[in-house]
Coordinates of C-alpha atoms in Angstrom, one line a residue:
Chain A
X852 CA 114.8 117.4 84.4
X853 CA 112.5 118.0 87.3
X854 CA 110.6 115.8 89.8
X855 CA 110.8 112.0 89.4
X856 CA 111.8 110.5 86.0
X857 CA 111.6 106.9 84.9
X858 CA 113.0 105.1 82.0
X859 CA 112.1 103.4 79.8
X860 CA 108.4 104.4 79.7
X861 CA 107.4 101.2 77.9
X862 CA 109.1 97.8 78.0
X863 CA 108.2 94.5 76.3
X864 CA 110.2 91.5 77.3
X865 CA 110.1 87.8 77.0
X866 CA 110.1 85.5 80.1
X867 CA 113.8 84.7 79.6
X868 CA 115.0 88.2 79.2
X869 CA 116.9 90.4 81.7
X870 CA 116.1 94.1 81.8
X871 CA 116.3 97.0 84.3
X872 CA 114.0 99.9 85.1
X873 CA 115.6 103.2 86.2
X874 CA 114.3 105.9 88.4
X875 CA 115.9 109.2 89.2
X876 CA 114.6 111.9 91.5
X877 CA 115.7 115.5 91.3
X878 CA 114.0 116.6 94.5
X879 CA 116.8 116.0 97.0
X880 CA 114.7 113.4 98.8
X881 CA 116.1 110.7 101.0
X882 CA 113.5 107.9 100.6
X883 CA 112.6 106.1 97.4
X884 CA 109.9 103.5 96.7
X885 CA 108.9 101.0 94.0
X886 CA 105.2 100.2 93.5
X887 CA 103.4 97.9 91.2
X888 CA 100.1 99.1 89.7
X889 CA 97.8 96.6 88.1
X890 CA 94.4 97.4 86.5
X891 CA 91.7 97.9 89.0
X892 CA 93.9 96.9 91.9
X893 CA 95.4 99.0 94.7
X894 CA 99.0 100.1 94.4
X895 CA 101.3 97.4 95.8
X896 CA 104.4 98.6 97.7
X897 CA 107.3 96.4 96.6
X898 CA 110.5 98.0 98.0
X899 CA 111.5 100.9 100.1
X900 CA 114.9 102.6 100.5
X901 CA 115.9 105.2 103.0
X902 CA 119.3 106.8 102.7
X903 CA 120.3 104.0 100.3
X904 CA 119.4 101.3 102.8
X905 CA 116.6 98.9 102.0
X906 CA 114.0 99.0 104.7
X907 CA 111.2 97.0 103.1
X908 CA 110.8 94.0 100.9
X909 CA 107.1 93.1 100.8
X910 CA 107.4 89.4 100.0
X911 CA 108.3 90.3 96.4
X912 CA 109.5 87.3 94.3
X913 CA 113.3 87.1 93.8
X914 CA 112.9 87.7 90.1
X915 CA 112.6 91.4 91.0
X916 CA 115.9 92.8 92.4
X917 CA 116.2 96.4 93.5
X918 CA 119.3 98.5 93.7
X919 CA 119.8 102.0 95.2
X920 CA 123.4 103.2 94.5
X921 CA 122.7 106.7 95.9
X922 CA 119.8 108.7 97.2
X923 CA 118.9 110.0 93.7
X924 CA 118.8 106.8 91.8
X925 CA 116.8 103.6 92.1
X926 CA 116.8 100.5 89.8
X927 CA 114.6 97.5 89.5
X928 CA 116.3 94.6 87.8
X929 CA 114.1 92.0 86.2
X930 CA 114.7 88.5 85.1
X931 CA 112.7 85.4 84.2
X932 CA 109.4 87.3 84.7
X933 CA 106.0 85.8 84.3
X934 CA 103.1 87.2 82.3
X935 CA 101.3 88.1 85.5
X936 CA 104.1 90.6 86.2
X937 CA 102.8 92.8 83.4
X938 CA 101.8 96.1 85.0
X939 CA 102.7 99.7 85.5
X940 CA 105.8 100.0 87.8
X941 CA 105.9 103.3 89.6
X942 CA 108.8 104.9 91.4
X943 CA 108.2 107.5 94.2
X944 CA 110.3 109.5 96.5
X945 CA 109.7 111.5 99.7
X946 CA 111.8 113.9 101.8
X947 CA 112.1 111.4 104.6
X948 CA 110.8 107.9 105.1
X949 CA 107.1 108.4 105.5
X950 CA 103.9 108.3 103.5
X951 CA 101.8 110.9 105.1
X952 CA 101.9 114.5 103.8
X953 CA 102.6 116.3 107.1
X954 CA 105.2 119.0 106.7
X955 CA 105.2 118.4 102.9
X956 CA 106.5 114.9 103.2
X957 CA 104.2 113.3 100.7
X958 CA 105.3 110.8 98.1
X959 CA 106.0 112.2 94.7
X960 CA 105.6 109.7 91.8
X961 CA 107.2 109.3 88.5
X962 CA 105.2 108.5 85.3
X963 CA 105.9 104.8 85.5
X964 CA 107.2 102.1 83.2
X965 CA 104.5 100.1 81.4
X966 CA 105.9 96.6 81.4
X967 CA 104.5 93.8 79.2
X968 CA 105.8 90.2 79.7
X969 CA 105.2 87.9 76.8
Chain B
X411 CA 87.5 92.1 103.7
X412 CA 89.7 94.6 102.0
X413 CA 91.2 97.4 104.1
X414 CA 90.0 100.0 101.7
X415 CA 87.1 99.7 99.2
X416 CA 86.8 102.0 96.2
X417 CA 84.5 101.6 93.2
X418 CA 86.7 101.4 90.1
X419 CA 84.0 102.9 87.9
X420 CA 84.2 104.3 85.3
X421 CA 82.0 107.2 86.5
X422 CA 80.9 109.3 83.6
X423 CA 79.2 112.7 84.2
X424 CA 78.4 115.8 82.1
X425 CA 80.6 118.9 82.4
X426 CA 79.4 121.2 85.2
X427 CA 78.0 118.4 87.4
X428 CA 79.0 117.8 91.0
X429 CA 81.0 114.6 91.4
X430 CA 81.2 112.5 94.5
X431 CA 84.0 110.0 94.9
X432 CA 84.1 107.7 97.9
X433 CA 86.2 105.1 99.8
X434 CA 85.2 103.0 102.8
X435 CA 87.8 101.5 105.2
X436 CA 87.8 99.1 108.0
X437 CA 90.8 100.1 110.3
X438 CA 89.9 102.9 112.7
X439 CA 93.6 103.6 113.3
X440 CA 94.0 105.7 110.1
X441 CA 94.8 109.3 110.7
X442 CA 95.6 110.7 107.3
X443 CA 93.1 110.5 104.4
X444 CA 94.6 111.4 101.0
X445 CA 93.3 111.8 97.5
X446 CA 95.6 111.3 94.6
X447 CA 94.8 112.1 91.0
X448 CA 96.3 110.1 88.2
X449 CA 96.1 111.3 84.6
X450 CA 96.5 108.8 81.8
X451 CA 100.2 108.0 81.3
X452 CA 101.2 109.8 84.4
X453 CA 102.0 108.9 88.0
X454 CA 99.6 109.7 90.9
X455 CA 99.9 113.2 92.4
X456 CA 98.6 114.3 95.7
X457 CA 95.5 116.4 95.3
X458 CA 94.5 117.0 98.9
X459 CA 94.5 115.4 102.3
X460 CA 92.7 115.5 105.6
X461 CA 94.0 114.8 109.0
X462 CA 91.6 113.1 111.4
X463 CA 88.0 114.0 110.6
X464 CA 86.1 116.9 109.1
X465 CA 86.1 118.7 105.8
X466 CA 88.8 120.5 103.8
X467 CA 88.1 122.7 100.8
X468 CA 90.5 123.8 98.1
X469 CA 88.9 125.6 95.2
X470 CA 86.4 123.3 93.5
X471 CA 87.5 120.3 95.6
X472 CA 86.2 119.3 99.0
X473 CA 87.5 116.3 101.0
X474 CA 85.3 114.9 103.7
X475 CA 86.0 112.3 106.4
X476 CA 83.5 110.6 108.6
X477 CA 85.4 108.5 111.0
X478 CA 82.3 107.1 112.7
X479 CA 81.2 105.6 109.4
X480 CA 84.7 104.9 108.2
X481 CA 83.8 106.7 105.0
X482 CA 85.7 109.4 103.0
X483 CA 84.6 111.4 100.1
X484 CA 86.0 113.8 97.5
X485 CA 83.5 116.3 95.9
X486 CA 84.3 118.1 92.7
X487 CA 82.1 121.1 91.9
X488 CA 81.6 122.5 88.4
X489 CA 83.4 119.5 87.0
X490 CA 85.6 120.2 83.9
X491 CA 86.8 117.8 81.2
X492 CA 90.3 118.4 82.6
X493 CA 89.2 116.6 85.8
X494 CA 89.0 113.4 83.8
X495 CA 91.4 111.1 85.5
X496 CA 91.6 108.2 88.0
X497 CA 91.2 109.3 91.6
X498 CA 92.9 107.1 94.3
X499 CA 92.3 107.3 98.0
X500 CA 95.2 106.5 100.3
X501 CA 95.1 106.2 104.0
X502 CA 97.9 106.3 106.5
X503 CA 99.2 106.6 110.0
X504 CA 101.6 109.2 111.1
X505 CA 105.3 108.4 110.4
X506 CA 104.4 105.2 108.6
X507 CA 105.4 105.0 105.0
X508 CA 103.0 102.1 104.4
X509 CA 100.0 103.7 102.8
X510 CA 96.8 101.7 102.2
X511 CA 95.4 102.4 98.8
X512 CA 92.1 102.1 97.2
X513 CA 91.9 100.7 93.6
X514 CA 91.1 104.1 92.2
X515 CA 87.9 105.4 90.5
X516 CA 88.1 106.4 86.8
X517 CA 86.2 109.6 86.2
X518 CA 85.1 110.8 82.8
X519 CA 83.8 114.3 82.4
X520 CA 81.9 114.7 79.1
X521 CA 82.0 118.1 77.4

């Protein structure tokens, strides 16, 4: 595996289910990010981890719960979601905590998990 | 007012045409102006970026920044069907992981 991988690629869940999204980066990066991408809307940054410590929680509802057990893995635990939470959830990583591409520090994205909440 | 405005399209052009994709922004503090390309069922990937103002060229692609007008552009010459994707602009400040994203423009190149 290379780059950033995400599983599952597609997920359909009911509002009472509990599920988890998994992200793994094979780039030796130290920072990882969760984004939400809805149709015709800008990417929304949800959570940020640097060296396994959470550094950002952008007013995300508590039904989303992140976990970063080590610098290569990131999880997003989901429970009692709402239909408006249906979206593409993207994971990204970067060498260090930054968004700008100076010195090759851009964010590399996984393919995303397409989530549908019924 | 949104921080970054980007027409979602779709923009459909014939193969070989010159394509112009644009974003406008409101915050003059931005230093980095990035263009990401996102193919269907894939995540965004950095295509090119410009620091401060001016132009940057890479093959068929040219990124242009006009800070006085707060306007950035991506030009694609000799467009190919393989260029069909959604193009997202992202703006940032040095050492800040919080990028400000446009909504993306869906581009369709017709053979």
